[in-house]
């Protein structure tokens, strides 16, 4: 287990060393990894730092507002509304790896532009160890690793938490006083809801995934899942109010894990599952059915794509 | 005390390093093409991985005369190298498996007897033990879950003691440390 106090000192010194007198941008997603990276970088280089949060349109319900509030103490925070650009880029893209690449590249371009404006030569990212191992092993590319385009307009990329596991990042977050983040935020993938809709990313599917994820997180809070989510996985026939519906199938997933490397599907009681089903089908007229995913990791992964 | 981890490109390789590190053992993860003469450790963990063709020089490390713990593919490499056989299982072993400990005196997993809950992830398995090895663990879905050759200090487990969901994984590494002492 990492020793948080020593880690923070070392990481801050390392960041200061790497960035020197230059300016840097931080890729802030609001999740615990990038938040810890941001806090470390802020401590290291203070005003030389511009935290950039890109609203890709692939975010969870209320996420952008929450992030803006949490990090409002950093005066240089920039919130970029890039929803239209990302939906354009993703239009017609159906292959899961291609989607991740498109998003990774889109991210980098947004940052490059912001970095130019901030006169920054360095990009700080919250890449953690499992992101790297899954990318290197060719299982999934992560937006901040495998999705990197060949030409990057930065002098260097700084990844202060690259050797840590999620549980260790949380320890460091506590050390940094980011308590609410630790308690309240579940892991959320870099490519956002795009990997929670199978196939092409459309506004309609995103909206279903967003609402359904909200219901799942809300209903499963007491189970203290490591990660809980809903994904739009296909279409099926249903009947609503005497009308045939050919609607979306939403898969609900809730797992417990230490580090994300292995995961166990949680045993959820029937009543809770039924309430989730009823809330999702009731609020989304285009959803025909809800299923619960009982697969552990391995053989499945936690997210769908 | 130093135990190195030989990386066979498994996704859990780093967790093996972490497990050793968490026990306070000095450890480094090394490439599986490392020449045997450059290895300076009291024991080696041969990691899992996707393909026995990518196991590099692992086979040569058997002659180093230090204790070896083969995990998943690492165990299959040991079996393959010493004349056992490896093939695909009838039933892929994924996630939750209950392993029955066959030999409760085995230095590596005997302390886990009578049975232990483990996390697995493999398509292939050891079909026939190489000469000198004894069966130390088995399950409903895999006939050879663990094997040992005590005189040569060669050990293998088909499951992953390094992942959080394996209940007594830490004990396996503790026992291996004792073997290396």
Coordinates of C-alpha atoms in Angstrom, one line a residue:
Chain A
X1 CA 0.0 0.0 0.0
X2 CA 1.3 3.4 -0.9
X3 CA 2.3 5.8 2.0
X4 CA 0.1 8.8 1.2
X5 CA 2.1 11.5 3.0
X6 CA 5.4 10.5 1.4
X7 CA 3.7 10.0 -1.9
X8 CA 2.3 13.6 -1.9
X9 CA 5.7 15.1 -1.1
X10 CA 7.4 13.1 -3.8
X11 CA 4.8 13.7 -6.4
X12 CA 4.7 17.4 -5.8
X13 CA 8.5 17.6 -6.0
X14 CA 8.5 15.6 -9.2
X15 CA 5.8 17.7 -10.9
X16 CA 7.7 20.9 -9.9
X17 CA 10.8 19.4 -11.4
X18 CA 9.2 18.3 -14.6
X19 CA 7.2 21.5 -15.3
X20 CA 9.8 24.0 -14.0
X21 CA 8.8 27.6 -14.9
X22 CA 6.5 26.6 -17.7
X23 CA 2.7 26.6 -17.8
X24 CA 0.6 23.5 -17.7
X25 CA -3.0 22.5 -18.3
X26 CA -4.7 19.8 -16.3
X27 CA -7.2 17.5 -17.8
X28 CA -9.9 17.5 -15.2
X29 CA -12.8 15.1 -15.5
X30 CA -14.1 15.5 -12.0
X31 CA -13.3 11.8 -11.1
X32 CA -11.0 11.0 -8.2
X33 CA -8.0 10.3 -10.4
X34 CA -7.8 13.6 -12.3
X35 CA -8.9 15.5 -9.2
X36 CA -6.0 14.1 -7.3
X37 CA -3.6 14.8 -10.2
X38 CA -5.0 18.4 -10.3
X39 CA -4.6 19.0 -6.6
X40 CA -1.1 17.7 -6.7
X41 CA -0.2 19.8 -9.7
X42 CA -1.9 22.9 -8.1
X43 CA 0.2 22.4 -5.0
X44 CA 3.3 22.0 -7.2
X45 CA 3.1 24.9 -9.6
X46 CA 0.0 26.9 -8.4
X47 CA -0.7 29.8 -10.8
X48 CA 1.2 28.3 -13.7
X49 CA -1.6 25.8 -13.9
X50 CA -4.9 26.0 -15.9
X51 CA -7.4 23.2 -15.0
X52 CA -9.5 22.4 -18.1
X53 CA -12.8 20.6 -17.8
X54 CA -14.2 19.6 -21.2
X55 CA -18.0 19.0 -21.2
X56 CA -18.1 16.4 -24.0
X57 CA -21.8 15.9 -23.7
X58 CA -20.9 12.4 -22.5
X59 CA -21.1 13.3 -18.9
X60 CA -23.4 12.1 -16.2
X61 CA -26.5 14.0 -15.0
X62 CA -25.4 17.2 -13.1
X63 CA -21.7 16.4 -13.5
X64 CA -20.6 19.6 -15.2
X65 CA -22.3 21.8 -12.6
X66 CA -20.8 19.7 -9.8
X67 CA -17.3 19.9 -11.2
X68 CA -17.6 23.7 -11.7
X69 CA -18.6 24.1 -8.1
X70 CA -16.0 21.8 -6.6
X71 CA -13.1 23.4 -8.4
X72 CA -14.3 27.0 -8.4
X73 CA -11.5 27.8 -5.9
X74 CA -9.1 27.4 -8.7
X75 CA -9.5 30.8 -10.4
X76 CA -8.1 29.7 -13.7
X77 CA -10.6 26.8 -14.2
X78 CA -12.0 26.7 -17.7
X79 CA -15.2 24.8 -18.6
X80 CA -15.3 24.1 -22.3
X81 CA -18.6 23.3 -23.9
X82 CA -17.6 20.8 -26.6
X83 CA -20.8 18.7 -26.8
X84 CA -21.5 19.5 -30.4
X85 CA -18.0 18.9 -31.6
X86 CA -17.8 15.5 -29.9
X87 CA -21.2 14.3 -31.2
X88 CA -20.0 15.4 -34.7
X89 CA -16.8 13.4 -34.3
X90 CA -18.6 10.4 -33.1
X91 CA -21.3 10.4 -35.7
X92 CA -21.3 7.1 -37.6
X93 CA -18.5 5.5 -35.5
X94 CA -19.6 2.2 -34.1
X95 CA -16.5 0.2 -33.3
X96 CA -15.7 0.4 -29.5
X97 CA -12.0 0.9 -30.0
X98 CA -12.6 3.5 -32.8
X99 CA -14.9 5.3 -30.4
X100 CA -12.3 5.5 -27.7
X101 CA -9.7 6.7 -30.3
X102 CA -12.0 9.4 -31.6
X103 CA -12.7 10.6 -28.0
X104 CA -9.1 10.5 -27.0
X105 CA -8.1 12.5 -30.0
X106 CA -10.9 15.0 -29.5
X107 CA -9.8 15.5 -25.9
X108 CA -6.2 16.2 -26.9
X109 CA -7.3 18.7 -29.5
X110 CA -9.5 20.5 -27.0
X111 CA -6.5 20.6 -24.6
X112 CA -4.1 21.7 -27.2
X113 CA -6.3 24.7 -28.0
X114 CA -6.7 25.6 -24.4
X115 CA -3.0 25.1 -23.7
X116 CA -2.1 27.4 -26.5
X117 CA -4.4 30.1 -25.0
X118 CA -2.9 29.4 -21.6
X119 CA 0.6 29.4 -23.1
X120 CA 1.2 25.9 -21.6
X121 CA 3.8 23.4 -22.7
X122 CA 2.7 20.6 -20.4
X123 CA -0.3 18.4 -20.0
X124 CA -1.1 16.8 -16.7
X125 CA -3.3 13.7 -16.6
X126 CA -4.8 11.4 -14.0
X127 CA -3.8 8.2 -15.6
X128 CA -3.6 5.4 -13.1
X129 CA -1.9 2.0 -13.3
X130 CA -4.8 -0.2 -14.5
X131 CA -5.4 2.3 -17.4
X132 CA -1.9 1.5 -18.5
X133 CA -1.9 -2.2 -18.1
X134 CA -5.2 -2.6 -20.0
X135 CA -3.9 -0.4 -22.8
X136 CA -0.6 -2.2 -23.0
X137 CA -2.3 -5.6 -23.0
X138 CA -4.6 -4.5 -25.8
X139 CA -7.8 -5.2 -23.8
X140 CA -9.1 -1.7 -23.9
X141 CA -7.4 1.5 -24.8
X142 CA -8.0 4.3 -22.4
X143 CA -8.6 7.8 -23.6
X144 CA -5.7 9.1 -21.8
X145 CA -3.3 6.4 -22.8
X146 CA -4.0 4.3 -25.9
X147 CA -6.0 6.9 -27.5
X148 CA -3.2 9.4 -27.8
X149 CA -2.8 10.7 -31.3
X150 CA 0.7 10.4 -32.9
X151 CA 1.3 14.1 -33.0
X152 CA 1.0 15.9 -29.7
X153 CA 1.6 19.5 -29.4
X154 CA 3.0 19.3 -25.9
X155 CA 6.5 19.4 -24.6
X156 CA 5.7 16.7 -22.1
X157 CA 2.9 14.8 -20.4
X158 CA 2.9 14.5 -16.7
X159 CA 1.1 11.6 -15.0
X160 CA 1.7 11.9 -11.2
X161 CA -0.6 8.9 -10.2
X162 CA 0.5 6.6 -13.0
X163 CA 1.8 3.8 -10.6
X164 CA -1.2 3.8 -8.3
X165 CA -4.3 1.7 -8.0
X166 CA -7.7 3.3 -7.5
X167 CA -7.8 2.4 -3.8
X168 CA -4.4 4.0 -3.4
X169 CA -5.5 7.1 -5.2
X170 CA -8.4 7.4 -2.7
X171 CA -5.9 7.2 0.1
X172 CA -4.0 10.1 -1.5
X173 CA -7.2 12.0 -2.0
X174 CA -7.9 11.7 1.7
X175 CA -4.4 12.9 2.5
X176 CA -5.1 15.9 0.2
X177 CA -8.3 16.7 2.0
X178 CA -10.5 15.8 -1.0
X179 CA -12.9 13.9 1.3
X180 CA -16.2 14.5 -0.4
X181 CA -14.7 13.3 -3.7
X182 CA -13.7 10.0 -2.1
X183 CA -17.0 9.5 -0.5
X184 CA -19.3 10.6 -3.3
X185 CA -17.7 9.8 -6.6
X186 CA -17.7 6.5 -8.2
X187 CA -15.1 5.7 -10.9
X188 CA -16.3 7.0 -14.2
X189 CA -14.6 6.2 -17.5
X190 CA -12.8 8.9 -19.4
X191 CA -14.8 8.3 -22.6
X192 CA -17.9 8.8 -20.4
X193 CA -21.3 7.6 -21.4
X194 CA -20.0 6.8 -24.9
X195 CA -18.9 3.4 -23.6
X196 CA -22.2 2.9 -21.9
X197 CA -24.1 2.9 -25.2
X198 CA -23.3 0.0 -27.6
X199 CA -22.7 1.1 -31.2
X200 CA -23.1 4.6 -32.5
X201 CA -23.4 7.4 -30.0
X202 CA -26.6 9.3 -30.5
X203 CA -28.3 12.0 -28.4
X204 CA -31.2 9.7 -27.8
X205 CA -29.1 6.8 -26.5
X206 CA -27.0 9.2 -24.4
X207 CA -30.1 10.6 -22.8
X208 CA -31.4 7.2 -21.9
X209 CA -28.0 6.2 -20.5
X210 CA -27.7 9.4 -18.5
X211 CA -31.2 9.1 -16.9
X212 CA -30.7 5.4 -16.2
X213 CA -27.2 5.8 -14.6
X214 CA -28.7 8.5 -12.4
X215 CA -31.5 6.1 -11.2
X216 CA -29.0 3.2 -10.6
X217 CA -26.5 5.3 -8.6
X218 CA -29.4 6.7 -6.6
X219 CA -31.1 3.4 -5.8
X220 CA -27.9 1.4 -5.2
X221 CA -26.2 3.9 -2.8
X222 CA -26.8 1.7 0.2
X223 CA -25.0 -1.3 -1.4
X224 CA -21.9 0.9 -1.5
X225 CA -20.8 -0.4 -4.9
X226 CA -17.3 0.2 -6.2
X227 CA -19.0 1.1 -9.4
X228 CA -22.7 1.0 -10.5
X229 CA -24.0 1.9 -13.9
X230 CA -26.5 1.5 -16.6
X231 CA -25.8 0.9 -20.3
X232 CA -27.9 0.9 -23.4
X233 CA -27.1 -2.4 -25.0
X234 CA -29.6 -2.9 -27.9
X235 CA -33.2 -2.9 -28.8
X236 CA -36.1 -5.3 -28.0
X237 CA -39.8 -5.5 -28.2
X238 CA -42.0 -4.4 -25.4
X239 CA -45.6 -3.3 -24.8
X240 CA -46.6 -0.1 -23.2
X241 CA -50.2 1.0 -22.8
X242 CA -51.4 -1.5 -25.4
X243 CA -48.9 -0.2 -27.9
X244 CA -46.0 -2.2 -29.2
X245 CA -42.7 -0.5 -28.4
X246 CA -39.5 -1.4 -30.1
X247 CA -37.3 0.2 -27.5
X248 CA -33.9 0.2 -25.8
X249 CA -32.6 -2.5 -23.6
X250 CA -30.9 -1.1 -20.5
X251 CA -28.4 -3.2 -18.6
X252 CA -27.8 -2.5 -15.0
X253 CA -24.5 -3.3 -13.5
X254 CA -23.2 -3.0 -9.9
X255 CA -19.8 -4.4 -8.8
X256 CA -17.6 -4.5 -5.8
X257 CA -13.8 -4.3 -6.2
X258 CA -10.6 -3.2 -4.6
X259 CA -8.7 -1.9 -7.6
X260 CA -10.8 -2.5 -10.6
X261 CA -8.6 -5.3 -11.8
X262 CA -11.1 -7.9 -10.7
X263 CA -14.7 -7.4 -9.8
X264 CA -17.7 -9.2 -8.3
X265 CA -21.2 -8.6 -9.5
X266 CA -23.2 -7.6 -6.5
X267 CA -26.2 -9.5 -5.2
X268 CA -29.1 -6.9 -5.2
X269 CA -32.4 -7.7 -3.7
X270 CA -35.4 -8.2 -6.0
X271 CA -37.4 -5.2 -4.7
X272 CA -34.6 -2.8 -5.4
X273 CA -34.1 -4.3 -8.9
X274 CA -37.8 -4.0 -9.6
X275 CA -37.8 -0.4 -8.4
X276 CA -34.9 0.4 -10.7
X277 CA -36.7 -1.3 -13.6
X278 CA -39.8 0.6 -12.9
X279 CA -38.1 4.0 -12.6
X280 CA -36.1 3.5 -15.8
X281 CA -39.0 2.2 -18.0
X282 CA -41.4 4.6 -16.4
X283 CA -39.4 7.8 -17.1
X284 CA -38.1 6.8 -20.5
X285 CA -40.9 5.9 -22.9
X286 CA -38.3 4.5 -25.4
X287 CA -37.0 1.9 -23.0
X288 CA -38.6 -1.6 -23.5
X289 CA -36.8 -3.6 -20.9
X290 CA -34.2 -3.6 -18.1
X291 CA -31.8 -6.5 -17.3
X292 CA -29.3 -7.0 -14.5
X293 CA -25.7 -8.1 -15.4
X294 CA -24.5 -11.0 -13.1
X295 CA -21.1 -11.4 -14.7
X296 CA -17.9 -11.0 -12.7
X297 CA -14.6 -9.6 -14.0
X298 CA -13.1 -11.7 -15.5
X299 CA -14.6 -12.8 -17.9
X300 CA -16.4 -9.5 -18.3
X301 CA -15.0 -6.1 -17.8
X302 CA -16.7 -3.5 -15.6
X303 CA -17.7 -1.1 -18.4
X304 CA -19.4 -2.3 -21.6
X305 CA -17.0 -1.1 -24.3
Chain B
X1 CA 15.1 -11.2 0.7
X2 CA 14.3 -10.4 -2.9
X3 CA 11.7 -11.9 -5.2
X4 CA 11.4 -10.7 -8.7
X5 CA 8.4 -11.0 -11.0
X6 CA 8.9 -12.2 -14.5
X7 CA 6.4 -10.4 -16.8
X8 CA 4.7 -12.7 -19.3
X9 CA 2.5 -9.8 -20.4
X10 CA -0.4 -10.7 -18.0
X11 CA -2.8 -8.0 -17.0
X12 CA -2.3 -8.9 -13.3
X13 CA 1.6 -8.9 -13.4
X14 CA 1.8 -5.6 -11.6
X15 CA -0.5 -6.9 -8.9
X16 CA 2.0 -9.7 -8.2
X17 CA 4.6 -7.0 -7.6
X18 CA 2.1 -5.2 -5.4
X19 CA 1.4 -8.3 -3.4
X20 CA 5.1 -8.8 -2.7
X21 CA 5.6 -5.1 -2.0
X22 CA 2.7 -5.1 0.4
X23 CA 4.4 -7.9 2.4
X24 CA 7.5 -5.8 2.6
X25 CA 9.5 -7.9 0.2
X26 CA 12.0 -6.2 -2.1
X27 CA 10.8 -6.9 -5.7
X28 CA 11.2 -5.8 -9.2
X29 CA 9.2 -6.7 -12.3
X30 CA 11.6 -7.9 -15.0
X31 CA 11.2 -8.6 -18.7
X32 CA 10.9 -12.3 -19.7
X33 CA 13.8 -11.9 -22.2
X34 CA 16.2 -11.0 -19.3
X35 CA 19.3 -13.3 -19.6
X36 CA 19.3 -15.8 -16.7
X37 CA 22.8 -14.8 -15.6
X38 CA 21.6 -11.2 -15.0
X39 CA 18.9 -12.4 -12.5
X40 CA 19.9 -11.8 -8.9
X41 CA 17.0 -12.9 -6.7
X42 CA 16.1 -15.4 -3.9
X43 CA 13.0 -16.5 -5.8
X44 CA 11.0 -15.7 -8.9
X45 CA 7.3 -15.4 -9.7
X46 CA 6.5 -16.3 -13.3
X47 CA 3.5 -14.2 -14.1
X48 CA 0.4 -15.2 -16.1
X49 CA 0.0 -14.0 -19.7
X50 CA -2.0 -14.4 -22.9
X51 CA 0.2 -16.9 -24.9
X52 CA 2.8 -19.5 -24.1
X53 CA 4.7 -18.4 -27.3
X54 CA 5.3 -15.1 -25.6
X55 CA 6.9 -16.6 -22.4
X56 CA 10.3 -15.5 -23.5
X57 CA 13.2 -17.2 -21.7
X58 CA 11.1 -18.3 -18.7
X59 CA 12.0 -21.9 -19.4
X60 CA 15.7 -21.2 -18.8
X61 CA 15.0 -19.8 -15.4
X62 CA 14.2 -23.4 -14.2
X63 CA 17.9 -24.0 -14.1
X64 CA 18.7 -21.1 -11.8
X65 CA 18.3 -23.3 -8.8
X66 CA 16.1 -20.8 -6.9
X67 CA 12.5 -21.3 -5.9
X68 CA 9.9 -20.6 -8.7
X69 CA 6.2 -19.8 -8.3
X70 CA 4.4 -20.1 -11.6
X71 CA 1.0 -18.4 -11.8
X72 CA -1.5 -19.4 -14.4
X73 CA 0.5 -19.3 -17.7
X74 CA 3.7 -19.3 -15.5
X75 CA 2.6 -22.7 -14.1
X76 CA 1.9 -24.0 -17.6
X77 CA 5.4 -22.9 -18.7
X78 CA 6.9 -25.0 -15.9
X79 CA 4.8 -28.0 -16.9
X80 CA 5.5 -27.7 -20.6
X81 CA 9.2 -27.3 -20.0
X82 CA 9.6 -30.3 -17.8
X83 CA 7.6 -32.8 -19.9
X84 CA 4.1 -32.3 -18.7
X85 CA 1.3 -31.4 -21.0
X86 CA -0.8 -28.3 -21.5
X87 CA -4.1 -28.0 -23.3
X88 CA -7.4 -26.2 -23.4
X89 CA -9.8 -26.9 -20.5
X90 CA -13.2 -28.3 -21.2
X91 CA -14.6 -25.4 -19.2
X92 CA -12.9 -22.0 -19.1
X93 CA -12.0 -21.1 -15.5
X94 CA -13.2 -17.6 -14.8
X95 CA -13.8 -15.7 -11.6
X96 CA -15.0 -17.6 -8.6
X97 CA -13.6 -21.1 -8.1
X98 CA -13.4 -23.3 -5.0
X99 CA -10.1 -25.2 -4.9
X100 CA -9.8 -28.3 -2.9
X101 CA -6.3 -28.6 -1.3
X102 CA -5.2 -32.2 -1.9
X103 CA -2.0 -32.1 0.2
X104 CA -2.2 -30.2 3.4
X105 CA 1.5 -30.6 4.0
X106 CA 2.4 -28.7 0.8
X107 CA 4.7 -25.8 1.7
X108 CA 2.9 -23.4 -0.8
X109 CA -0.8 -24.1 -0.3
X110 CA -1.0 -26.7 2.4
X111 CA -1.9 -24.0 5.0
X112 CA -5.1 -23.2 3.0
X113 CA -6.6 -26.7 3.5
X114 CA -9.2 -28.0 3.3
X115 CA -10.4 -25.6 0.6
X116 CA -10.0 -22.1 -0.6
X117 CA -12.0 -19.6 -2.7
X118 CA -10.0 -18.2 -5.6
X119 CA -10.3 -16.0 -8.6
X120 CA -9.2 -17.5 -11.9
X121 CA -8.9 -16.5 -15.6
X122 CA -7.7 -19.1 -18.0
X123 CA -8.6 -21.0 -21.1
X124 CA -5.7 -23.5 -21.0
X125 CA -4.6 -25.7 -18.2
X126 CA -2.0 -28.3 -17.2
X127 CA -3.3 -31.7 -18.4
X128 CA -0.6 -34.0 -17.2
X129 CA 1.9 -33.3 -14.4
X130 CA 5.6 -33.4 -15.3
X131 CA 7.7 -36.0 -13.6
X132 CA 8.5 -35.4 -10.0
X133 CA 5.5 -33.1 -9.4
X134 CA 2.6 -33.9 -7.2
X135 CA -0.9 -32.6 -7.4
X136 CA -1.7 -30.2 -4.5
X137 CA -5.0 -28.6 -5.6
X138 CA -8.0 -29.4 -7.8
X139 CA -11.4 -28.1 -8.5
X140 CA -14.7 -29.2 -10.3
X141 CA -13.7 -27.3 -13.4
X142 CA -9.9 -28.0 -13.5
X143 CA -8.2 -31.2 -12.6
X144 CA -4.8 -29.6 -11.8
X145 CA -5.3 -26.3 -10.0
X146 CA -1.9 -26.5 -8.3
X147 CA 1.3 -28.6 -8.4
X148 CA 4.5 -28.8 -6.5
X149 CA 8.0 -30.3 -6.8
X150 CA 9.3 -29.8 -3.3
X151 CA 12.8 -31.1 -3.8
X152 CA 13.4 -28.6 -6.6
X153 CA 11.2 -25.8 -5.0
X154 CA 9.1 -25.5 -8.2
X155 CA 5.5 -24.5 -7.6
X156 CA 2.5 -23.6 -9.7
X157 CA -1.0 -22.4 -9.2
X158 CA -3.5 -22.1 -12.0
X159 CA -5.4 -19.3 -10.3
X160 CA -4.4 -15.8 -9.3
X161 CA -3.3 -15.3 -5.7
X162 CA -2.4 -11.7 -6.5
X163 CA -6.0 -10.4 -7.1
X164 CA -8.1 -8.9 -4.4
X165 CA -11.0 -11.4 -4.9
X166 CA -8.8 -14.4 -4.1
X167 CA -9.6 -14.9 -0.4
X168 CA -6.2 -16.2 0.9
X169 CA -3.9 -14.9 -1.8
X170 CA -1.7 -13.2 0.6
X171 CA -1.0 -16.5 2.4
X172 CA 0.3 -18.0 -0.8
X173 CA 2.9 -15.2 -1.2
X174 CA 3.7 -15.5 2.5
X175 CA 4.3 -19.2 2.1
X176 CA 6.4 -18.6 -1.0
X177 CA 8.5 -16.1 1.0
X178 CA 9.1 -18.8 3.6
X179 CA 10.1 -21.2 0.8
X180 CA 12.6 -18.6 -0.5
X181 CA 14.2 -18.0 2.9

